[in-house]
Amino acid sequence: MSKPLEGIKIIDFTHVQAGPACTQLLAWFGADVIKVERPGAGDVTRSQLRDIPGVDALYFTMLNSNKRSLTLDTKKPEGKEILTKLIKESDVLVENFGPGALDRMGFTWEHIKELNPGMIVASVKGFSDGHHYEDLKVYENVAQCAGGAASTTGFDDGPPTVSAAALGDSNTGMHLAIGILTALRARDVSGKGQKVAVSMQDSVLNLCRVKLRDQQRLDRVGYLEEYPQYPHGSFSDVVPRGGNAGGGGQPGWVLKCKGWETDPNAYIYFTIQGHAWAPICKALGKEEWIDDPAYMTAGARQDKIFAIFGTIEDWLKDKTKFEAVDILRKFDIPCSPVLSMKEIAADPSLRASGTIAEVDHKERGKYLTVGSPIKFSDMKVEIKGSPLLGEHTDEVLESLGYSSRDIAALHEKQVV
Ligand code: COA
């Protein structure tokens, strides 16, 4: 079965995580993604946090599957010539260099447009063009701090905290993928390419939308009733860190289960969904709360919400997180065990759906990666291993018309 993005050729000038996450997704869906890497070294993640000496690190293999690798020194004249040929016959160039690097290489948007008017140039930067920090290089946690995530994550008595989720990196890559697909659709109609730019700050902020909601509510009324600071604590004039509070209209918290003293993840997330109050009371054996005016509405429960969570923790004392969820699911209560990465890696449902995929790599053997979180009824997303550095250099050069003698000379001069 052919893949929807088959026939789309992408020059993948990305490195680390934000850009590679984007191009990997497009490769899964059928695009021919040619990763351009510096000869000898390649993407820095090939050698970062290695678990096997001399073998591409998981950091690289888990973000670069289904791609081809071309080594090319794009600062050498012959390298620029090869890149020029590639640009002429490709659809998209994706890059996440530091600000200005592509221009310094001689490949400005104006020049690329001249070479190929249909070209889509997609970039990730830390901050958007024209931003007063536009010159800054940025990594994940920097973006989480700039995008409002860190100031609103963590506990009231602790410092700003970054999330383990790659809100700055992979999330920005996903935004960029949406931008690229949109620009491809626009090109279908107009025949023209365009520049697509996504900043890490903006992408983090896009996921912190509800916190900007909260700032405006706080400005108006002076408190936020779903935060743990309400009603017994105090608010300043900025959105506070809400700990594990629900964040929407449904109060929730992380609650201890049997074994929490020794297992750092023996917890469940429990949501007190308003209309599930009666089933919650039934599940807990607290039927008397169902019609008690002191408990029966969300407003009435608000000032004793942590006492209610305490009662639920009492009920959880003799139940593992899995046993608890198995009981609560029968009452239609939104909840989940707090899963460790070890549990996720072994989860049979995630394996069956392909969300956790076991992949073969030429040098490392089998390893686990996260497969496509997007499922299609008409396409099975097949995850392949990542390429070795320069694995496809010769075949790409041949396809551009270079003879084996030319290719040998390019290797000799370390252009490729
Ligand atoms: N051949 C020759 N030169 C190459 C090359 C190639 N194939 N690939 C990259 N280079 C050069 C670039 O042209 C650049 O040269 P210059 O600065 O002399 O003009 C140089 O390598 C370094 O690029 P840069 O991207 O600035 O690397 P860095 O290691 O200093 O910074 C980041 C890394 C991630 C901080 C930076 O790339 C960045 O801020 N990117 C944008 C935001 C982002 O994506 N952050 C990371 C999220 S995971």
Tab-separated table of C-alpha atoms and ligand atoms in Angstrom:
chain	number	residue	atom	x	y	z
A	1	MET	CA	0.000	0.000	0.000
A	2	SER	CA	1.432	3.398	-0.898
A	3	LYS	CA	1.857	6.000	1.837
A	4	PRO	CA	0.157	9.412	1.585
A	5	LEU	CA	3.416	11.407	1.569
A	6	GLU	CA	5.166	9.203	-0.990
A	7	GLY	CA	6.755	11.382	-3.684
A	8	ILE	CA	7.474	14.240	-1.259
A	9	LYS	CA	11.228	14.733	-0.998
A	10	ILE	CA	12.534	16.417	2.119
A	11	ILE	CA	16.010	17.791	2.769
A	12	ASP	CA	16.358	17.198	6.480
A	13	PHE	CA	18.851	19.703	7.829
A	14	THR	CA	17.737	19.098	11.398
A	15	HIS	CA	19.561	18.052	14.520
A	16	VAL	CA	18.968	17.286	18.213
A	17	GLN	CA	15.217	16.810	18.800
A	18	ALA	CA	12.800	19.528	17.610
A	19	GLY	CA	13.543	19.242	13.887
A	20	PRO	CA	14.214	15.473	13.782
A	21	ALA	CA	10.889	14.738	15.525
A	22	CYS	CA	9.109	16.637	12.742
A	23	THR	CA	10.887	14.990	9.824
A	24	GLN	CA	10.635	11.531	11.411
A	25	LEU	CA	6.857	11.896	11.508
A	26	LEU	CA	6.795	12.895	7.832
A	27	ALA	CA	9.065	9.947	6.975
A	28	TRP	CA	6.690	7.553	8.750
A	29	PHE	CA	3.902	8.825	6.543
A	30	GLY	CA	5.877	8.135	3.371
A	31	ALA	CA	8.067	11.179	2.613
A	32	ASP	CA	11.603	10.533	1.368
A	33	VAL	CA	13.569	12.249	4.126
A	34	ILE	CA	17.255	12.765	3.396
A	35	LYS	CA	19.071	13.717	6.552
A	36	VAL	CA	22.037	15.944	5.698
A	37	GLU	CA	24.843	15.590	8.235
A	38	ARG	CA	28.341	16.872	8.623
A	39	PRO	CA	30.912	14.256	7.449
A	40	GLY	CA	32.643	12.442	10.268
A	41	ALA	CA	30.412	13.686	13.057
A	42	GLY	CA	26.774	13.827	12.014
A	43	ASP	CA	23.923	14.850	14.266
A	44	VAL	CA	25.342	15.453	17.744
A	45	THR	CA	22.763	13.047	19.215
A	46	ARG	CA	24.492	10.120	17.492
A	47	SER	CA	27.153	10.332	20.182
A	48	GLN	CA	25.257	11.920	23.089
A	49	LEU	CA	24.259	9.734	26.081
A	50	ARG	CA	25.561	6.580	24.436
A	51	ASP	CA	24.734	3.270	26.103
A	52	ILE	CA	26.887	1.177	23.734
A	53	PRO	CA	30.381	2.456	22.889
A	54	GLY	CA	30.773	3.384	19.230
A	55	VAL	CA	27.120	2.747	18.357
A	56	ASP	CA	24.534	5.446	17.540
A	57	ALA	CA	22.864	6.521	20.757
A	58	LEU	CA	19.172	5.874	21.393
A	59	TYR	CA	18.766	9.651	21.411
A	60	PHE	CA	19.499	9.516	17.681
A	61	THR	CA	17.889	6.205	16.758
A	62	MET	CA	14.559	7.133	18.378
A	63	LEU	CA	14.261	10.422	16.451
A	64	ASN	CA	15.563	9.477	13.021
A	65	SER	CA	13.831	6.294	11.939
A	66	ASN	CA	12.696	5.781	8.337
A	67	LYS	CA	15.179	8.416	7.034
A	68	ARG	CA	18.179	8.242	4.702
A	69	SER	CA	21.514	9.770	5.715
A	70	LEU	CA	23.674	11.869	3.388
A	71	THR	CA	26.942	13.284	4.682
A	72	LEU	CA	27.713	16.658	3.162
A	73	ASP	CA	29.945	19.548	4.135
A	74	THR	CA	27.769	22.400	3.031
A	75	LYS	CA	30.465	24.956	3.759
A	76	LYS	CA	32.703	23.618	0.972
A	77	PRO	CA	31.970	24.815	-2.600
A	78	GLU	CA	31.372	21.258	-3.866
A	79	GLY	CA	29.019	20.689	-0.911
A	80	LYS	CA	27.066	23.817	-1.796
A	81	GLU	CA	26.829	22.593	-5.371
A	82	ILE	CA	25.359	19.261	-4.246
A	83	LEU	CA	22.920	21.020	-1.913
A	84	THR	CA	21.885	23.312	-4.772
A	85	LYS	CA	21.081	20.291	-6.946
A	86	LEU	CA	19.111	18.728	-4.112
A	87	ILE	CA	17.124	21.910	-3.523
A	88	LYS	CA	16.175	22.039	-7.201
A	89	GLU	CA	14.527	18.641	-7.021
A	90	SER	CA	13.093	18.611	-3.497
A	91	ASP	CA	9.795	19.767	-2.048
A	92	VAL	CA	10.728	20.772	1.479
A	93	LEU	CA	13.847	21.826	3.373
A	94	VAL	CA	13.559	21.558	7.142
A	95	GLU	CA	16.161	23.096	9.448
A	96	ASN	CA	16.632	23.939	13.096
A	97	PHE	CA	20.071	25.545	13.100
A	98	GLY	CA	20.946	28.416	15.353
A	99	PRO	CA	19.641	31.787	14.101
A	100	GLY	CA	21.172	32.865	10.782
A	101	ALA	CA	23.172	29.658	10.135
A	102	LEU	CA	21.387	28.791	6.874
A	103	ASP	CA	21.907	32.372	5.602
A	104	ARG	CA	25.593	32.231	6.545
A	105	MET	CA	25.856	29.008	4.550
A	106	GLY	CA	24.669	31.019	1.541
A	107	PHE	CA	21.157	29.573	1.384
A	108	THR	CA	18.885	32.488	2.149
A	109	TRP	CA	15.141	32.166	1.574
A	110	GLU	CA	15.457	34.473	-1.461
A	111	HIS	CA	18.181	32.288	-2.973
A	112	ILE	CA	16.313	29.033	-2.308
A	113	LYS	CA	13.163	30.535	-3.826
A	114	GLU	CA	15.121	31.423	-6.948
A	115	LEU	CA	16.486	27.875	-7.197
A	116	ASN	CA	13.077	26.297	-6.681
A	117	PRO	CA	9.948	28.476	-6.484
A	118	GLY	CA	7.937	25.505	-5.218
A	119	MET	CA	10.231	24.912	-2.259
A	120	ILE	CA	8.890	24.995	1.274
A	121	VAL	CA	11.520	26.044	3.812
A	122	ALA	CA	10.495	25.078	7.325
A	123	SER	CA	12.413	26.301	10.358
A	124	VAL	CA	12.424	25.883	14.103
A	125	LYS	CA	14.004	28.641	16.143
A	126	GLY	CA	13.906	29.369	19.855
A	127	PHE	CA	12.047	32.648	19.389
A	128	SER	CA	10.078	33.991	16.451
A	129	ASP	CA	11.485	36.366	13.816
A	130	GLY	CA	11.548	39.914	15.104
A	131	HIS	CA	11.299	38.833	18.749
A	132	HIS	CA	13.689	40.737	21.017
A	133	TYR	CA	15.387	37.387	21.780
A	134	GLU	CA	15.495	36.245	18.134
A	135	ASP	CA	19.291	35.881	18.240
A	136	LEU	CA	19.244	33.327	21.093
A	137	LYS	CA	20.067	29.661	20.708
A	138	VAL	CA	17.564	27.588	22.619
A	139	TYR	CA	17.206	24.111	24.098
A	140	GLU	CA	14.158	22.378	25.575
A	141	ASN	CA	14.148	23.737	29.110
A	142	VAL	CA	14.960	27.258	27.966
A	143	ALA	CA	11.807	27.146	25.841
A	144	GLN	CA	9.712	25.774	28.712
A	145	CYS	CA	10.803	28.753	30.799
A	146	ALA	CA	10.176	31.256	27.983
A	147	GLY	CA	6.789	29.794	27.050
A	148	GLY	CA	5.138	30.019	30.470
A	149	ALA	CA	5.261	26.303	31.302
A	150	ALA	CA	7.925	26.469	34.031
A	151	SER	CA	6.399	29.342	35.996
A	152	THR	CA	3.107	27.473	36.231
A	153	THR	CA	4.477	23.951	36.870
A	154	GLY	CA	5.526	22.540	40.240
A	155	PHE	CA	4.326	23.177	43.758
A	156	ASP	CA	3.521	26.454	45.462
A	157	ASP	CA	6.480	26.266	47.825
A	158	GLY	CA	8.990	25.174	45.175
A	159	PRO	CA	10.840	26.824	42.269
A	160	PRO	CA	9.600	27.011	38.662
A	161	THR	CA	9.777	23.454	37.319
A	162	VAL	CA	10.244	22.002	33.865
A	163	SER	CA	8.186	19.087	32.599
A	164	ALA	CA	9.667	15.776	31.503
A	165	ALA	CA	7.555	16.034	28.359
A	166	ALA	CA	9.429	17.635	25.450
A	167	LEU	CA	7.143	20.646	25.190
A	168	GLY	CA	9.895	22.741	23.617
A	169	ASP	CA	11.421	20.130	21.334
A	170	SER	CA	9.136	17.390	20.005
A	171	ASN	CA	6.061	19.543	20.510
A	172	THR	CA	7.568	22.281	18.321
A	173	GLY	CA	8.419	19.620	15.746
A	174	MET	CA	4.770	18.536	15.666
A	175	HIS	CA	3.680	22.148	15.118
A	176	LEU	CA	6.190	22.415	12.282
A	177	ALA	CA	4.855	19.219	10.679
A	178	ILE	CA	1.363	20.735	10.648
A	179	GLY	CA	2.822	23.892	9.073
A	180	ILE	CA	4.619	21.886	6.378
A	181	LEU	CA	1.525	19.873	5.463
A	182	THR	CA	-0.486	23.091	5.287
A	183	ALA	CA	2.118	24.695	3.013
A	184	LEU	CA	2.139	21.592	0.784
A	185	ARG	CA	-1.639	21.861	0.485
A	186	ALA	CA	-1.309	25.575	-0.362
A	187	ARG	CA	1.300	24.720	-2.997
A	188	ASP	CA	-1.087	22.215	-4.581
A	189	VAL	CA	-3.344	25.169	-5.286
A	190	SER	CA	-0.883	28.021	-5.971
A	191	GLY	CA	2.163	26.125	-7.222
A	192	LYS	CA	4.266	28.294	-4.930
A	193	GLY	CA	6.363	27.316	-1.953
A	194	GLN	CA	6.655	29.395	1.184
A	195	LYS	CA	8.568	29.816	4.402
A	196	VAL	CA	7.110	28.115	7.466
A	197	ALA	CA	8.503	29.166	10.812
A	198	VAL	CA	7.707	27.856	14.286
A	199	SER	CA	9.309	29.061	17.467
A	200	MET	CA	9.796	26.904	20.521
A	201	GLN	CA	8.509	29.658	22.797
A	202	ASP	CA	5.284	29.939	20.787
A	203	SER	CA	4.773	26.176	20.688
A	204	VAL	CA	5.162	25.876	24.466
A	205	LEU	CA	2.793	28.804	24.948
A	206	ASN	CA	0.260	27.166	22.644
A	207	LEU	CA	0.123	24.290	25.140
A	208	CYS	CA	-0.083	26.742	28.059
A	209	ARG	CA	-3.202	28.383	26.666
A	210	VAL	CA	-5.218	27.613	29.803
A	211	LYS	CA	-2.616	29.374	31.939
A	212	LEU	CA	-3.135	32.580	29.964
A	213	ARG	CA	-6.853	31.973	30.547
A	214	ASP	CA	-6.083	31.782	34.271
A	215	GLN	CA	-3.998	34.972	34.274
A	216	GLN	CA	-6.952	36.906	32.912
A	217	ARG	CA	-9.376	35.325	35.394
A	218	LEU	CA	-6.953	36.098	38.207
A	219	ASP	CA	-6.627	39.723	37.041
A	220	ARG	CA	-10.404	40.039	37.153
A	221	VAL	CA	-11.443	38.159	40.301
A	222	GLY	CA	-8.240	37.758	42.349
A	223	TYR	CA	-8.414	33.995	42.868
A	224	LEU	CA	-8.596	30.697	40.939
A	225	GLU	CA	-10.962	28.256	42.550
A	226	GLU	CA	-9.505	25.088	40.961
A	227	TYR	CA	-6.000	25.731	42.348
A	228	PRO	CA	-4.858	24.190	45.668
A	229	GLN	CA	-4.285	27.727	46.996
A	230	TYR	CA	-8.085	28.204	47.074
A	231	PRO	CA	-9.759	28.865	49.451
A	232	HIS	CA	-7.312	28.437	52.351
A	233	GLY	CA	-4.117	29.863	50.788
A	234	SER	CA	-3.384	33.149	49.109
A	235	PHE	CA	-2.841	34.400	45.558
A	236	SER	CA	-0.438	37.030	44.238
A	237	ASP	CA	-1.012	38.776	40.908
A	238	VAL	CA	0.510	35.956	38.812
A	239	VAL	CA	-0.776	32.473	38.000
A	240	PRO	CA	0.689	30.247	40.726
A	241	ARG	CA	2.114	26.751	40.422
A	242	GLY	CA	-0.826	24.416	40.801
A	243	GLY	CA	0.896	21.185	41.863
A	244	ASN	CA	-1.171	18.276	40.588
A	245	ALA	CA	-4.464	20.136	40.436
A	246	GLY	CA	-6.877	19.357	37.629
A	247	GLY	CA	-6.472	22.565	35.652
A	248	GLY	CA	-9.957	22.469	34.172
A	249	GLY	CA	-13.358	22.378	35.821
A	250	GLN	CA	-12.792	18.943	37.362
A	251	PRO	CA	-10.724	18.809	40.573
A	252	GLY	CA	-8.104	16.067	40.657
A	253	TRP	CA	-4.933	15.054	42.431
A	254	VAL	CA	-2.298	12.325	42.524
A	255	LEU	CA	-3.194	9.941	45.347
A	256	LYS	CA	-1.158	7.330	47.218
A	257	CYS	CA	-1.952	3.646	46.814
A	258	LYS	CA	-0.731	0.499	48.532
A	259	GLY	CA	3.063	0.363	48.454
A	260	TRP	CA	3.767	4.079	47.965
A	261	GLU	CA	6.314	3.969	50.796
A	262	THR	CA	8.713	1.937	48.642
A	263	ASP	CA	7.426	2.317	45.068
A	264	PRO	CA	7.811	5.896	43.764
A	265	ASN	CA	4.952	5.360	41.318
A	266	ALA	CA	2.361	3.623	43.522
A	267	TYR	CA	-0.160	6.384	42.854
A	268	ILE	CA	-3.247	7.015	40.777
A	269	TYR	CA	-4.589	10.224	39.319
A	270	PHE	CA	-8.123	10.661	40.574
A	271	THR	CA	-10.576	13.125	39.054
A	272	ILE	CA	-13.687	14.236	40.895
A	273	GLN	CA	-15.817	14.756	37.826
A	274	GLY	CA	-18.870	16.761	38.894
A	275	HIS	CA	-21.534	14.491	37.442
A	276	ALA	CA	-19.735	11.367	38.701
A	277	TRP	CA	-20.148	12.425	42.336
A	278	ALA	CA	-22.747	9.763	43.135
A	279	PRO	CA	-20.692	6.900	41.588
A	280	ILE	CA	-17.589	8.188	43.398
A	281	CYS	CA	-19.437	8.058	46.732
A	282	LYS	CA	-20.704	4.561	45.922
A	283	ALA	CA	-17.220	3.361	44.955
A	284	LEU	CA	-15.794	4.731	48.205
A	285	GLY	CA	-18.652	3.403	50.351
A	286	LYS	CA	-19.595	6.985	51.336
A	287	GLU	CA	-23.211	6.926	50.116
A	288	GLU	CA	-24.151	9.418	52.846
A	289	TRP	CA	-22.224	12.111	50.915
A	290	ILE	CA	-24.396	11.787	47.813
A	291	ASP	CA	-27.217	14.015	49.048
A	292	ASP	CA	-25.408	15.807	51.851
A	293	PRO	CA	-25.606	19.567	51.112
A	294	ALA	CA	-22.060	19.914	52.507
A	295	TYR	CA	-20.786	17.612	49.729
A	296	MET	CA	-23.303	17.320	46.932
A	297	THR	CA	-22.127	20.243	44.763
A	298	ALA	CA	-18.684	21.111	43.446
A	299	GLY	CA	-18.897	24.488	45.219
A	300	ALA	CA	-19.743	22.837	48.551
A	301	ARG	CA	-16.838	20.402	48.216
A	302	GLN	CA	-14.259	23.025	47.277
A	303	ASP	CA	-13.151	24.053	50.783
A	304	LYS	CA	-12.725	20.411	51.855
A	305	ILE	CA	-11.361	18.982	48.644
A	306	PHE	CA	-8.089	17.865	50.258
A	307	ALA	CA	-10.002	16.203	53.111
A	308	ILE	CA	-11.984	14.324	50.427
A	309	PHE	CA	-8.752	13.317	48.711
A	310	GLY	CA	-7.571	12.135	52.166
A	311	THR	CA	-10.657	9.916	52.485
A	312	ILE	CA	-9.969	8.482	49.030
A	313	GLU	CA	-6.352	7.777	50.027
A	314	ASP	CA	-7.668	5.914	53.082
A	315	TRP	CA	-9.763	3.785	50.720
A	316	LEU	CA	-6.694	3.235	48.500
A	317	LYS	CA	-4.453	2.049	51.353
A	318	ASP	CA	-5.023	-1.671	50.736
A	319	LYS	CA	-5.254	-1.476	46.935
A	320	THR	CA	-2.499	-1.359	44.354
A	321	LYS	CA	-2.842	1.329	41.688
A	322	PHE	CA	-3.994	-1.298	39.192
A	323	GLU	CA	-6.566	-2.819	41.563
A	324	ALA	CA	-7.893	0.645	42.385
A	325	VAL	CA	-8.335	1.613	38.733
A	326	ASP	CA	-10.017	-1.719	38.013
A	327	ILE	CA	-12.614	-0.893	40.663
A	328	LEU	CA	-13.027	2.776	39.768
A	329	ARG	CA	-13.412	2.155	36.027
A	330	LYS	CA	-16.612	0.214	36.778
A	331	PHE	CA	-18.019	3.429	38.250
A	332	ASP	CA	-17.000	5.433	35.174
A	333	ILE	CA	-14.572	7.584	37.153
A	334	PRO	CA	-11.812	9.257	35.084
A	335	CYS	CA	-8.572	7.949	36.594
A	336	SER	CA	-5.289	6.228	35.722
A	337	PRO	CA	-2.413	4.495	37.432
A	338	VAL	CA	0.772	6.594	37.438
A	339	LEU	CA	2.844	4.469	35.052
A	340	SER	CA	6.602	4.193	35.177
A	341	MET	CA	8.617	4.020	31.944
A	342	LYS	CA	9.374	0.381	32.792
A	343	GLU	CA	5.652	-0.390	32.922
A	344	ILE	CA	5.001	1.550	29.720
A	345	ALA	CA	7.796	-0.315	27.899
A	346	ALA	CA	6.183	-3.640	28.793
A	347	ASP	CA	2.538	-2.591	28.314
A	348	PRO	CA	0.847	-5.143	26.020
A	349	SER	CA	-1.750	-2.660	24.756
A	350	LEU	CA	0.901	-0.129	23.742
A	351	ARG	CA	2.845	-2.892	22.015
A	352	ALA	CA	-0.251	-4.142	20.207
A	353	SER	CA	-1.187	-0.670	18.947
A	354	GLY	CA	2.356	0.038	17.727
A	355	THR	CA	2.753	3.011	20.050
A	356	ILE	CA	5.691	1.181	21.588
A	357	ALA	CA	7.565	-0.347	18.672
A	358	GLU	CA	10.505	-2.726	18.674
A	359	VAL	CA	12.868	-1.802	15.865
A	360	ASP	CA	15.980	-3.404	14.421
A	361	HIS	CA	19.175	-1.387	14.057
A	362	LYS	CA	22.131	-2.582	11.993
A	363	GLU	CA	24.650	-2.103	14.791
A	364	ARG	CA	22.715	-2.032	18.051
A	365	GLY	CA	20.210	-4.799	17.353
A	366	LYS	CA	16.691	-4.447	18.726
A	367	TYR	CA	15.551	-1.400	20.650
A	368	LEU	CA	12.282	0.201	21.659
A	369	THR	CA	10.971	3.437	20.264
A	370	VAL	CA	7.749	5.383	20.399
A	371	GLY	CA	5.795	4.674	17.242
A	372	SER	CA	3.180	6.874	15.634
A	373	PRO	CA	0.674	8.255	18.113
A	374	ILE	CA	-1.544	8.955	15.094
A	375	LYS	CA	-3.458	5.935	13.801
A	376	PHE	CA	-5.039	5.705	10.360
A	377	SER	CA	-7.720	3.328	9.143
A	378	ASP	CA	-6.080	3.057	5.710
A	379	MET	CA	-2.400	3.061	6.613
A	380	LYS	CA	-0.260	1.012	8.925
A	381	VAL	CA	2.698	3.108	10.031
A	382	GLU	CA	5.801	0.958	9.796
A	383	ILE	CA	8.750	2.065	11.934
A	384	LYS	CA	12.162	1.188	10.512
A	385	GLY	CA	15.635	1.586	12.020
A	386	SER	CA	17.570	4.839	11.766
A	387	PRO	CA	20.316	5.176	9.128
A	388	LEU	CA	24.013	4.896	9.879
A	389	LEU	CA	25.997	8.077	9.282
A	390	GLY	CA	26.308	8.551	5.524
A	391	GLU	CA	24.652	5.216	4.778
A	392	HIS	CA	22.889	6.620	1.728
A	393	THR	CA	25.459	9.176	0.571
A	394	ASP	CA	26.513	7.328	-2.565
A	395	GLU	CA	22.993	6.426	-3.672
A	396	VAL	CA	21.806	10.038	-3.246
A	397	LEU	CA	24.811	11.356	-5.192
A	398	GLU	CA	24.226	8.789	-7.958
A	399	SER	CA	20.604	9.900	-8.201
A	400	LEU	CA	21.885	13.460	-8.670
A	401	GLY	CA	23.991	12.284	-11.633
A	402	TYR	CA	27.429	11.907	-10.014
A	403	SER	CA	29.620	9.140	-11.423
A	404	SER	CA	31.413	6.688	-9.145
A	405	ARG	CA	34.681	8.523	-9.932
A	406	ASP	CA	33.169	11.880	-8.910
A	407	ILE	CA	31.811	10.271	-5.756
A	408	ALA	CA	35.199	8.795	-4.850
A	409	ALA	CA	36.770	12.244	-5.321
A	410	LEU	CA	34.138	13.850	-3.092
A	411	HIS	CA	34.900	11.281	-0.362
A	412	GLU	CA	38.618	11.913	-0.796
A	413	LYS	CA	38.163	15.658	-0.328
A	414	GLN	CA	35.874	15.035	2.670
A	415	VAL	CA	33.023	16.909	1.037
A	416	VAL	CA	30.822	13.913	1.790
B	1	COA	N1	28.142	21.132	6.874
B	1	COA	C1	28.804	22.228	7.273
B	1	COA	N2	28.398	22.991	8.296
B	1	COA	C2	27.287	22.606	8.940
B	1	COA	C3	26.553	21.476	8.576
B	1	COA	C4	27.023	20.737	7.476
B	1	COA	N3	26.380	19.641	7.048
B	1	COA	N4	25.491	21.356	9.411
B	1	COA	C5	25.580	22.375	10.279
B	1	COA	N5	26.649	23.139	9.996
B	1	COA	C6	27.093	24.341	10.692
B	1	COA	C7	26.105	25.468	10.610
B	1	COA	O1	26.165	26.064	9.361
B	1	COA	C8	26.584	26.369	11.738
B	1	COA	O2	27.670	27.117	11.300
B	1	COA	P1	27.923	28.681	11.657
B	1	COA	O3	27.367	28.903	13.027
B	1	COA	O4	29.385	28.808	11.558
B	1	COA	O5	27.221	29.471	10.650
B	1	COA	C9	27.154	25.367	12.746
B	1	COA	O6	27.187	24.109	12.086
B	1	COA	C10	26.427	25.242	14.050
B	1	COA	O7	25.050	25.280	13.935
B	1	COA	P2	24.105	25.551	15.204
B	1	COA	O8	22.765	25.104	14.801
B	1	COA	O9	24.180	26.969	15.642
B	1	COA	O10	24.692	24.548	16.312
B	1	COA	P3	24.956	24.702	17.888
B	1	COA	O11	25.396	23.345	18.313
B	1	COA	O12	25.846	25.832	18.220
B	1	COA	O13	23.526	25.030	18.512
B	1	COA	C11	21.205	24.656	18.981
B	1	COA	C12	22.585	24.022	18.727
B	1	COA	C13	20.211	23.528	19.038
B	1	COA	C14	21.236	25.425	20.305
B	1	COA	C15	20.869	25.619	17.806
B	1	COA	O14	20.946	24.901	16.628
B	1	COA	C16	19.491	26.274	17.925
B	1	COA	O15	19.261	27.176	18.714
B	1	COA	N6	18.559	25.817	17.064
B	1	COA	C17	17.234	26.400	16.977
B	1	COA	C18	16.338	25.962	18.104
B	1	COA	C19	16.359	24.472	18.274
B	1	COA	O16	15.971	23.748	17.395
B	1	COA	N7	16.823	24.030	19.452
B	1	COA	C20	17.007	22.637	19.748
B	1	COA	C21	15.831	21.947	19.979
B	1	COA	S1	16.118	20.232	20.152
